Coordinates of C-alpha atoms and ligand atoms in Angstrom, one line a residue:
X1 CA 0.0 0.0 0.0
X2 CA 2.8 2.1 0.6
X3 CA 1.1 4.1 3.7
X4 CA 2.8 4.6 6.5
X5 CA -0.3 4.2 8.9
X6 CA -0.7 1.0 10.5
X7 CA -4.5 -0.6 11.3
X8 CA -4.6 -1.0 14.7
X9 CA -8.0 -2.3 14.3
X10 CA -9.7 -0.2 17.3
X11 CA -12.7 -0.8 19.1
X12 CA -16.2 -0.4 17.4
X13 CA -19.6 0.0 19.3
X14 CA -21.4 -2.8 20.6
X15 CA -24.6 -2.1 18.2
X16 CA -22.9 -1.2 15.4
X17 CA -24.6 -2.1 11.9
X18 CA -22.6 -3.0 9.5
X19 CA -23.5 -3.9 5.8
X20 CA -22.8 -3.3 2.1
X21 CA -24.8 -1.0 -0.3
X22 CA -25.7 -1.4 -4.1
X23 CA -27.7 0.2 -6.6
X24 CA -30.5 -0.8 -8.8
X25 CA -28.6 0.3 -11.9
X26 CA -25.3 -0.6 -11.4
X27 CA -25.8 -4.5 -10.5
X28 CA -29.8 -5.4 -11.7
X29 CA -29.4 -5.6 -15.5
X30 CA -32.8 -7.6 -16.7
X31 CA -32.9 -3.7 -18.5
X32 CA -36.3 -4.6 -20.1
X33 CA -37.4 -7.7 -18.4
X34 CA -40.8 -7.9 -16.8
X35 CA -42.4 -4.8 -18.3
X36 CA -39.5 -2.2 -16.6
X37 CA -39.4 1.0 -18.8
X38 CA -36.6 2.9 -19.7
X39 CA -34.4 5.0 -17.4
X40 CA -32.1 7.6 -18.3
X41 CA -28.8 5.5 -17.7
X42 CA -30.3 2.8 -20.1
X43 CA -30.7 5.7 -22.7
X44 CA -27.0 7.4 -22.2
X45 CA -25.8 4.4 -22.1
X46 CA -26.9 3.1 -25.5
X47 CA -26.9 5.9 -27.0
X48 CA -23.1 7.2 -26.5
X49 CA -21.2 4.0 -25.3
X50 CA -18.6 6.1 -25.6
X51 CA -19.5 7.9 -22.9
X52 CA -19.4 5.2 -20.1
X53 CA -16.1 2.7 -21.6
X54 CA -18.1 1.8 -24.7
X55 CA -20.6 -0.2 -21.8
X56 CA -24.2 -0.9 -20.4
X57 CA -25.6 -2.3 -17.6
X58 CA -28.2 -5.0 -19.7
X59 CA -27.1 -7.4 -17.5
X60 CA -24.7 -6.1 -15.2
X61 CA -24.4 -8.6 -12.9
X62 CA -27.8 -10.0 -13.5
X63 CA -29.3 -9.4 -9.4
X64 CA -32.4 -9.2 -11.5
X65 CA -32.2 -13.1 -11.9
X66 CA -29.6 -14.0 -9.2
X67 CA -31.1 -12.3 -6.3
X68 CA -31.9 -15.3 -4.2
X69 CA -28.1 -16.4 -4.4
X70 CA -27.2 -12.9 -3.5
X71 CA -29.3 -12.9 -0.8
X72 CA -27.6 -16.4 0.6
X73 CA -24.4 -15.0 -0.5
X74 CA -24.7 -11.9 2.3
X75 CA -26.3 -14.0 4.8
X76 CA -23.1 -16.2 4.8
X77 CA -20.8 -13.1 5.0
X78 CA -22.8 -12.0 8.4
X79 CA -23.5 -8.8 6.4
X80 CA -26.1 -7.2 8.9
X81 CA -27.9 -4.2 6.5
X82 CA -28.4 -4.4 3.1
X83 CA -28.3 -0.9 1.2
X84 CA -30.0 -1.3 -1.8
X85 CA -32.0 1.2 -4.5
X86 CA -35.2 1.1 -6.0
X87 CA -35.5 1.1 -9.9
X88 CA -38.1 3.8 -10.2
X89 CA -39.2 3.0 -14.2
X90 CA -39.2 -0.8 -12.9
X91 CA -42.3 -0.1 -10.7
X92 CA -43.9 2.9 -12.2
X93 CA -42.6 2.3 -16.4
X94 CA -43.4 5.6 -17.5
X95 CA -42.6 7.0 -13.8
X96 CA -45.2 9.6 -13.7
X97 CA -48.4 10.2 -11.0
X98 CA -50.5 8.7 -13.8
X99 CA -48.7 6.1 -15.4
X100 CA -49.5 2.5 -14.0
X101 CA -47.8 0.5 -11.7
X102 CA -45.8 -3.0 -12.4
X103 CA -46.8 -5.8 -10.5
X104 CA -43.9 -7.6 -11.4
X105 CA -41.8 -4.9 -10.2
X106 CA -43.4 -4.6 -7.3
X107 CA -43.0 -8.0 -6.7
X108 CA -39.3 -8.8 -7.3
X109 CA -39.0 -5.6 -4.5
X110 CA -41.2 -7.3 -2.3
X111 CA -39.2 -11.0 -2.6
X112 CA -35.9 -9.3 -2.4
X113 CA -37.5 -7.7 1.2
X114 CA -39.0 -10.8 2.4
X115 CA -35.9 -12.7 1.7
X116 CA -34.0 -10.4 3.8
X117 CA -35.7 -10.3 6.5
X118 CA -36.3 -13.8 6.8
X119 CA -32.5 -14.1 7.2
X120 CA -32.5 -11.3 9.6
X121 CA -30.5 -9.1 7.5
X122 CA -31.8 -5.1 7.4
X123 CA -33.2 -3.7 4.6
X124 CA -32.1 0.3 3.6
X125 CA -33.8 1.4 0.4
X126 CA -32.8 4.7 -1.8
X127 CA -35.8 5.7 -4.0
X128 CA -33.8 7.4 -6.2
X129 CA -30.1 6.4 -7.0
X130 CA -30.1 8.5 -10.3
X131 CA -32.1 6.5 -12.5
X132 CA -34.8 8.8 -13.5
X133 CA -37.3 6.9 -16.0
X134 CA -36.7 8.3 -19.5
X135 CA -40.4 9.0 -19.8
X136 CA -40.5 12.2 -17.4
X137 CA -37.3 13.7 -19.1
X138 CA -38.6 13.1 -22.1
X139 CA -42.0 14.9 -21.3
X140 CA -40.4 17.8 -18.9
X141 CA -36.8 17.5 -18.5
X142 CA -36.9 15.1 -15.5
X143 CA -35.2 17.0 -12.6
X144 CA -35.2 20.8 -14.3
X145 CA -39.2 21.1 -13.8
X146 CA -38.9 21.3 -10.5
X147 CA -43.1 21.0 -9.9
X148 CA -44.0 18.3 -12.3
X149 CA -41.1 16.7 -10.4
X150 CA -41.8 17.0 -7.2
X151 CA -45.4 15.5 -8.0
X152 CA -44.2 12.3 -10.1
X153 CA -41.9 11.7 -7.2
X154 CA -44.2 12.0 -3.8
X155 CA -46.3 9.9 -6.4
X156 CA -43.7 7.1 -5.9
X157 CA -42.6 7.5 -2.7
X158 CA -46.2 6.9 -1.6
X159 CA -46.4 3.7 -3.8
X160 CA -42.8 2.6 -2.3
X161 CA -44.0 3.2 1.6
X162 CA -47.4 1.4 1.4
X163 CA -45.4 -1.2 -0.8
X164 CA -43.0 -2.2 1.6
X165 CA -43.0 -0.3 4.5
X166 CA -44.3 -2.3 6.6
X167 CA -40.3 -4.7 6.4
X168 CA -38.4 -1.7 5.6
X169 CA -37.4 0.7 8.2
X170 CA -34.7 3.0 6.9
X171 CA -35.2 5.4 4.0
X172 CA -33.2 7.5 1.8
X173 CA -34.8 9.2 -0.6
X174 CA -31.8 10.7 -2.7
X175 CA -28.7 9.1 -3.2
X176 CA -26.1 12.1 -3.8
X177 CA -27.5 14.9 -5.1
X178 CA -24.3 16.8 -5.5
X179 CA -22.9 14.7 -7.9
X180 CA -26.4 14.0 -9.6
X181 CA -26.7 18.0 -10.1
X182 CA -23.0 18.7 -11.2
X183 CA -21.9 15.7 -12.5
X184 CA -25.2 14.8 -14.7
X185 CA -26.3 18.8 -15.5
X186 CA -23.0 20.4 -15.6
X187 CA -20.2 18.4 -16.5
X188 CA -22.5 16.1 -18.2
X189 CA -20.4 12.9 -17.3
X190 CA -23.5 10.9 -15.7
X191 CA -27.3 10.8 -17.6
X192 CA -28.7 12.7 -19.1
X193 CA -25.6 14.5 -19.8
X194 CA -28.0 17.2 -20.0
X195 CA -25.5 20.2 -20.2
X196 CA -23.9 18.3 -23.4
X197 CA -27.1 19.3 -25.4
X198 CA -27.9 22.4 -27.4
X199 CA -30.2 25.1 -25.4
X200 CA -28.9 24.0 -22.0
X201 CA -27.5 26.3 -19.5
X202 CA -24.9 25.5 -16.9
X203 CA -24.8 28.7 -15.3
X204 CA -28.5 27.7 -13.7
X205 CA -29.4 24.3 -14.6
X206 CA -27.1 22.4 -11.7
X207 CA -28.7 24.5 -8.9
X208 CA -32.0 24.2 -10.1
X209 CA -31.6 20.2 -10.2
X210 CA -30.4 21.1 -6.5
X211 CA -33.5 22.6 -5.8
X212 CA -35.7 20.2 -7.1
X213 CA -33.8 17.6 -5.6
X214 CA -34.3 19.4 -2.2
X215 CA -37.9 20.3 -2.8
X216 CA -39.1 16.8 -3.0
X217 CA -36.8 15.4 -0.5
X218 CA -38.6 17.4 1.7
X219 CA -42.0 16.7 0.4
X220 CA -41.3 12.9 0.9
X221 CA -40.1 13.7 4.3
X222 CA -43.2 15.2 5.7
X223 CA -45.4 13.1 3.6
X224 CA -43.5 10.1 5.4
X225 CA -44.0 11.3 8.9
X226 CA -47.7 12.3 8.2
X227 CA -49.0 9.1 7.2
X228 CA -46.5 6.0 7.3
X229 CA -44.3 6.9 10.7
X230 CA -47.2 6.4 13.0
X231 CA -47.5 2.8 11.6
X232 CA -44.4 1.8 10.1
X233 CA -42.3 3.4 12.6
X234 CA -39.2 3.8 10.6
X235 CA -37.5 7.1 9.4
X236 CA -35.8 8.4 6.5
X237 CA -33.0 10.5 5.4
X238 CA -30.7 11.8 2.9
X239 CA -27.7 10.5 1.7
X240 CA -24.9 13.1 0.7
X241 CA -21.0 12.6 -0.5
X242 CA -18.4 15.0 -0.5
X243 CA -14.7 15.2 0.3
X244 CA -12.7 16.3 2.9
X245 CA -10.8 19.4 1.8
X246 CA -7.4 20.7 3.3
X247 CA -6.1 23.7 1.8
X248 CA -3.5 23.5 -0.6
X249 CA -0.9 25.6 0.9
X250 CA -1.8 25.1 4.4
X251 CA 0.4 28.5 5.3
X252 CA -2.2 30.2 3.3
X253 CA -5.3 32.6 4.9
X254 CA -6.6 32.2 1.1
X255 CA -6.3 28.5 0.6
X256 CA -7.5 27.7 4.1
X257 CA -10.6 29.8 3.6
X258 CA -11.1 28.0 -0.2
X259 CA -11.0 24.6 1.9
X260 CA -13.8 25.6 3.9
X261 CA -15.3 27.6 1.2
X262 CA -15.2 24.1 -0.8
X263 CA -17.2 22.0 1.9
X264 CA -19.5 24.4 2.3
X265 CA -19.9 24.3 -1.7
X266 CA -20.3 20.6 -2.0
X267 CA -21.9 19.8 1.3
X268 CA -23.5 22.8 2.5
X269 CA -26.0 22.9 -0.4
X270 CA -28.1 20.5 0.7
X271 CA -27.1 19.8 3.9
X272 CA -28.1 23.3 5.5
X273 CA -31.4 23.3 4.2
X274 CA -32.1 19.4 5.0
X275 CA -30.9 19.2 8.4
X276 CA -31.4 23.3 9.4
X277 CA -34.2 24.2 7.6
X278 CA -32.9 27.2 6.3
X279 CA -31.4 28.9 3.1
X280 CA -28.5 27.7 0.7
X281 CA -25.0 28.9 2.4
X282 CA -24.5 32.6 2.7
X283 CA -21.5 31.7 0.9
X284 CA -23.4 30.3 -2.3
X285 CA -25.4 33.4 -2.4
X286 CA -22.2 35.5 -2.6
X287 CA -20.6 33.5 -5.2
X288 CA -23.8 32.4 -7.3
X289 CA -26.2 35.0 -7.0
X290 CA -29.2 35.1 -9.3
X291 CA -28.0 31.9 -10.6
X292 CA -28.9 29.9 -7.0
X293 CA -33.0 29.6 -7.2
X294 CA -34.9 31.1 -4.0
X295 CA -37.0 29.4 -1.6
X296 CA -40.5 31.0 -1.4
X297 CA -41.5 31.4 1.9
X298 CA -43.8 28.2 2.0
X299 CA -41.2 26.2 1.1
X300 CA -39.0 27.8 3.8
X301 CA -41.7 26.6 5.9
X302 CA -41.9 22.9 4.6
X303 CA -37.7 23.2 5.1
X304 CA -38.3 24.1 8.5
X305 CA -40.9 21.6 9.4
X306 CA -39.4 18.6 7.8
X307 CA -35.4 19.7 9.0
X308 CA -36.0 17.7 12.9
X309 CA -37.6 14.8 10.8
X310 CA -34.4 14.0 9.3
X311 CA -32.9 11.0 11.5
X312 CA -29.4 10.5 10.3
X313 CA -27.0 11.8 7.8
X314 CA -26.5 9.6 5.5
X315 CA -22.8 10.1 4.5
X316 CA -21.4 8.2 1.5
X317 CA -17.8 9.3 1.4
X318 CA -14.3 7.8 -0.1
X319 CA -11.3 10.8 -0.4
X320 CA -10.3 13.7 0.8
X321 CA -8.3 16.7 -1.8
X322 CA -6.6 19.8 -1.5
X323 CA -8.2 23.1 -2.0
X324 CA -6.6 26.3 -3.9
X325 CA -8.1 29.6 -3.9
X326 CA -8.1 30.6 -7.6
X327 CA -7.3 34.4 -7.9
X328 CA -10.1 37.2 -8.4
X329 CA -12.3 37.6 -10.0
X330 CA -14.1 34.0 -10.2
X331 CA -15.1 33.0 -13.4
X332 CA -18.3 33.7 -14.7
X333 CA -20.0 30.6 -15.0
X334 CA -17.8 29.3 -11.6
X335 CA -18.9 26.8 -9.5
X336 CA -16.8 25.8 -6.9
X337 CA -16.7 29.0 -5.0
X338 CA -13.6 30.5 -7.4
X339 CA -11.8 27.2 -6.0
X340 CA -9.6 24.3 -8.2
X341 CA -9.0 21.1 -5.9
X342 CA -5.9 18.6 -6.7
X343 CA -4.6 15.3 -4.9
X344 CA -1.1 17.2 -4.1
X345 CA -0.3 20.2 -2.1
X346 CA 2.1 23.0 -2.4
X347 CA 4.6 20.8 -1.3
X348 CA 3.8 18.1 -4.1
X349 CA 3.1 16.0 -0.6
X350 CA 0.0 13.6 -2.5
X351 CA -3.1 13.3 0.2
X352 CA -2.7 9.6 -0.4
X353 CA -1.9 6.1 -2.3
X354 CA -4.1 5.9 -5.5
X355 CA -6.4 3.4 -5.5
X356 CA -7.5 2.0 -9.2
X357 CA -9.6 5.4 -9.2
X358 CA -7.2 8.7 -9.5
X359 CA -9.1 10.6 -7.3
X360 CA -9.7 8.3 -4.6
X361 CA -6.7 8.0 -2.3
X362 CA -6.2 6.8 1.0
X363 CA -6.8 9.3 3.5
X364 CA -8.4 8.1 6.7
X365 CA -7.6 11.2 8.6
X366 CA -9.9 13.6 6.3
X367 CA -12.5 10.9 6.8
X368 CA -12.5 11.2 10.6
X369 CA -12.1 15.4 9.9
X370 CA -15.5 14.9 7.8
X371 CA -17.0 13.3 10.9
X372 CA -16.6 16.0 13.1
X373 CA -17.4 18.3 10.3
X374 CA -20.7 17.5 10.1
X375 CA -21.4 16.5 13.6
X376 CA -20.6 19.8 14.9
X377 CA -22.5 21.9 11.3
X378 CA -25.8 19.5 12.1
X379 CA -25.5 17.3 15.1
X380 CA -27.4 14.3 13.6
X381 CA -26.2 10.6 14.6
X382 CA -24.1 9.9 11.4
X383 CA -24.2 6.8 8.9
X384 CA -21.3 6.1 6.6
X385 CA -23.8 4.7 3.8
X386 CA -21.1 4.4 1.5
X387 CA -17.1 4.0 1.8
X388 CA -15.1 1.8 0.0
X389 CA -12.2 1.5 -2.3
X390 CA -11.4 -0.1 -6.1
X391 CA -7.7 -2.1 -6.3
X392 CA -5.5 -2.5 -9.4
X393 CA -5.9 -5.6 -11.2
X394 CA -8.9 -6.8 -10.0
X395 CA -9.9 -8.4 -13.6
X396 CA -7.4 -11.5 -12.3
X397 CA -9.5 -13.6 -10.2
X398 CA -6.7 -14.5 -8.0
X399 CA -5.4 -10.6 -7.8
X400 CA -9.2 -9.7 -6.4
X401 CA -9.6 -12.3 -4.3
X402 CA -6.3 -11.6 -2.4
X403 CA -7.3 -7.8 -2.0
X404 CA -4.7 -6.4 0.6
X405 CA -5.3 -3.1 -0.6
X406 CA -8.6 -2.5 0.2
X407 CA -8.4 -4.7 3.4
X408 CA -6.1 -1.8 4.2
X409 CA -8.1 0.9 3.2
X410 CA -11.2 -0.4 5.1
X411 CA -9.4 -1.0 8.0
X412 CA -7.9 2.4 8.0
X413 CA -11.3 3.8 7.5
X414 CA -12.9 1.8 10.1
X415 CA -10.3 3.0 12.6
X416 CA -10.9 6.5 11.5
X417 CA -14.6 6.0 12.3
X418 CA -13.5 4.7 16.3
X419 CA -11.0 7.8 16.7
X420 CA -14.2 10.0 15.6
X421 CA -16.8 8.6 18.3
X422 CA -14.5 7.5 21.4
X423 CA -12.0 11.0 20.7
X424 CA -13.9 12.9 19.3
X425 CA -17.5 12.2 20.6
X426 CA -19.6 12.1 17.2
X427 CA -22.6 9.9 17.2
X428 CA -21.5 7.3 14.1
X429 CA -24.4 4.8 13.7
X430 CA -23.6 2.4 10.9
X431 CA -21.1 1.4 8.2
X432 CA -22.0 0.2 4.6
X433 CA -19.4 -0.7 2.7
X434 CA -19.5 0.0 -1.0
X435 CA -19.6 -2.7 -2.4
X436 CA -21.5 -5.7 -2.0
X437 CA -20.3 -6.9 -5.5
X438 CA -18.4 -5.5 -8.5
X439 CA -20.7 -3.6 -10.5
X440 CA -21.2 -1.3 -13.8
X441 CA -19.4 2.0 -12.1
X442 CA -21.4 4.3 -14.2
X443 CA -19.0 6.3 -16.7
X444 CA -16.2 3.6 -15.9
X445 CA -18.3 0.7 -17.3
X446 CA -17.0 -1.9 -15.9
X447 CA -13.5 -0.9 -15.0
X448 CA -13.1 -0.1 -11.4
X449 CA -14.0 -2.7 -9.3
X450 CA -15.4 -1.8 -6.0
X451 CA -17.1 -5.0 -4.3
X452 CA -15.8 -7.5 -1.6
X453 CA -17.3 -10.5 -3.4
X454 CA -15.3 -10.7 -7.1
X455 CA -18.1 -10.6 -10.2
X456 CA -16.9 -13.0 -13.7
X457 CA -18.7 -10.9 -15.9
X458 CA -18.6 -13.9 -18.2
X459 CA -20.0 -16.4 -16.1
X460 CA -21.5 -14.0 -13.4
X461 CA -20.1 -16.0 -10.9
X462 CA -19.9 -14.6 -7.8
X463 CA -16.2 -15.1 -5.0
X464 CA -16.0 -13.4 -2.2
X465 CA -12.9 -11.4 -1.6
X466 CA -10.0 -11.6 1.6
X467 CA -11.9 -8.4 2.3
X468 CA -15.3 -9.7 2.7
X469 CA -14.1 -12.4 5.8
X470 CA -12.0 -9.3 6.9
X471 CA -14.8 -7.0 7.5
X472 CA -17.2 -10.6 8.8
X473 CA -14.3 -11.3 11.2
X474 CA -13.5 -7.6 12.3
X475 CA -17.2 -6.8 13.5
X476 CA -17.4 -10.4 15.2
X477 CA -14.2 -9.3 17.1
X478 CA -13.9 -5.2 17.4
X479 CA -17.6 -4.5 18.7
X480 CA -18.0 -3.8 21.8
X481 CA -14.8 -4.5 22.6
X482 CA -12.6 -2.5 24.9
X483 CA -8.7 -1.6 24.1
Ligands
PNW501 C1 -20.8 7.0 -5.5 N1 -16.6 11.7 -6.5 O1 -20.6 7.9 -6.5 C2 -22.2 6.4 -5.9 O2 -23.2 6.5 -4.9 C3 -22.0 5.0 -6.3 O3 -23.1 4.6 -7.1 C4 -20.7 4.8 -7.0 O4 -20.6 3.5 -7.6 C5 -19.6 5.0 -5.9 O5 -19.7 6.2 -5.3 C6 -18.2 4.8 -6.4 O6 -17.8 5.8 -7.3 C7 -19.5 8.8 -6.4 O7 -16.1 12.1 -7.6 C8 -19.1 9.3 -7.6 O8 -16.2 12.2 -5.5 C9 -18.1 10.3 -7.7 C10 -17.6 10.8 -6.5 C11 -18.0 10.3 -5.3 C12 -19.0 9.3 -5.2

């Protein structure tokens, strides 16, 4: 690994969940099995293969099909949650508040539940994990009409809680919406690669996918606690990413301010108005302006109400970067709060070993930084929904299966996450690793591999990884533990 940090494998709390997340996309294939409609990834990824390393997720690695076997598969690896995501345009094929429902949708959902809890394993479910059915962008642009939005999706929700809510006790309703707003409406590197097409604008289009994204969150929040809490007695959340930033040149007032500045950028967005119910960063404002949508002050309202409802933050996080104040004046069509982030500092000191990924490198100590971030910014019991690693040559069966690397890594992480609740006193709940299984990572195809079980794409067999028993044994022995 080349690190210098040894695991020391420290103590973990007594009830703390641990599991392994996946979404629908990225491991169901069965594309157009069953009646499922179209999403936006199956579109992008047809339609400009080159876009995502000339691949689709048709099959993936056929969960679709395979799911009991999975199922077995986690129960044998003492994997305690599941993490998984709804397929929206599987349930609802044309995805809107009038469309009709897929029975056989509903019912691979509800077998998938059943089968979980029969072996006592958790279920977490994302409604949305970035597959929005093609149907709704096609009619209104999917997540830029923020109203006709909002409705489709409480439409959906409400079919998903009186579906299965009576097994399922943890929801997220969006999976990153960050990287769904930047990456999908303003680089354009994820569907529908929106910003790529002619008429689009960049300048506004990302922060009103924010919005919307934050709109119906909130919606589904309050519509949750109304009518299915009572009964169901679960709760629901958000799940956000984001780095941890140190400043470039650490001797800098500039940089140090563009490190916070950065956070507050990437994390701040949403999570100030989920989890305090109030207005987009003061910050934003300076830097966006005009080009940050406003709340009306019923919506303030419904930010307000629904803020308290919010019972964990869901934190999906892999790397922390350098910031670097850019100089003055910020670009015009900036984003980043006039900032440009690298993986080396002033010092050309890199924040980390590469993994397989360039921009995710081993840095537990931002990780346990981010912790205490956003413990002290929101002070809501914190769950690591996703955190994980991809190795170099993984294709080799025998290479993945002996996977020092990330048994590193995870362990690394893991003691970050006991340094943050017994030194620093933040309330972390869970730990999901991502991955349960190699899967189709999106623009990377299927290059990265991020699982602890090994996927032949070939014969879709499935081998657990060294890191899979690591992380089985380490929870049977660290938890509750005291050294
Ligand atoms: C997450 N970044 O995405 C997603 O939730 C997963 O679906 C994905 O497979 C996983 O992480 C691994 O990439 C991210 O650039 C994508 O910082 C990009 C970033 C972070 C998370």
């Amino acid at each position: 690994l080349g690190h210098d940090l040894p695991v020391e494998e420290l103590r973990l709390p007594e009830d703390f969940g641990w599991g392994a997340a996946t979404a629908a996309y990225q491991i169901e294939g069965a594309a157009s099995q069953d009646g499922k409609g179209k999403s936006v990834w199956d579109t992008y990824s047809h339609l400009q293969p080159s876009r995502t390393n000339g691949q689709h997720a048709d099959v993936s690695c056929d969960h679709y099909n395979r799911m009991p076997e999975d199922v077995d598969l986690m129960a044998s690896l003492g994997i305690e949650v599941y993490r998984f995501s709804i397929s929206w345009s599987r349930v609802i094929p044309l995805g809107g508040r009038n469309d009709p429902v897929n029975e056989k949708g509903l019912a691979f959902y509800n077998d998938l539940i059943n089968r979980l809890v029969a072996r006592g394993i958790k279920p977490v479910v994302t409604l949305y994990h970035w597959d929005t059915p093609q149907a709704l962008y096609d009619r209104y642009g999917g997540l830029l009409d923020t109203a006709e939005f909002r409705a489709d999706f409480a439409r959906y929700a409400r079919l998903c809680f009186t579906q299965f809510g009576d097994r399922v006790r943890k929801w997220v309703t969006f999976n990153e919406p960050y990287i769904t707003s930047i990456f999908a409406h303003l680089n354009g590197t994820l569907a529908p690669g929106h910003c790529r097409e002619a008429g689009t604008d960049t300048k506004t289009e990302p922060w009103r996918v924010g919005h919307t994204i934050l709109l119906s969150h909130t919606d589904v929040v309050l519509m949750y606690a109304c009518e299915f809490q009572p009964s169901q007695k679960g709760d629901i959340s958000i799940v956000l990413n984001g780095h941890f930033y140190e400043p470039f040149d650490a001797g800098s007032p500039a940089d140090r301010a563009a490190a916070k500045r950065r956070m507050v950028f990437y994390i701040g967005w949403f999570g100030d108005p989920v989890f305090l119910g109030r207005d987009y960063p003061a910050e934003m404002r300076s830097y966006l302006g005009s080009r940050l949508p406003e709340f009306m002050p019923e919506e303030r309202d419904l930010l307000r109400q629904a803020a308290p409802l919010n019972a964990f933050y869901g934190m999906n996080h892999y790397s922390t970067k350098y910031a670097r104040k850019l100089s003055e004046p910020p670009a015009e069509d900036d984003w980043t709060g006039n900032i440009e982030e690298s993986s080396v500092n002033s010092e050309g000191k890199e924040v980390g070993p590469a993994s397989a990924m360039g921009w995710l490198r081993v840095a537990p100590e931002g990780f346990r930084k981010l912790l205490g971030w956003v413990w002290e910014r929101y002070h809501v019991p914190i769950i690591v929904t996703e955190n994980g690693c991809p190795c170099v040559g993984e294709d080799d069966l025998a290479t993945a299966v002996d996977d020092k690397f990330r048994q590193r890594y995870l362990g690394l992480y893991l003691d970050a996450i006991s340094r943050a609740i017994y030194e620093d006193g933040v309330a972390v709940k869970g730990y999901y690793v991502w991955s349960l299984m190699d899967n189709y990572e999106w623009s990377a195809g299927y290059g990265p591999r991020y699982g602890i079980v090994h996927v032949d794409y070939e014969t879709l067999k499935r081998t657990p990884k060294n890191s899979a028993l690591y992380l089985r044994d380490t929870f049977k022995r660290r938890r509750g533990v005291s050294s």
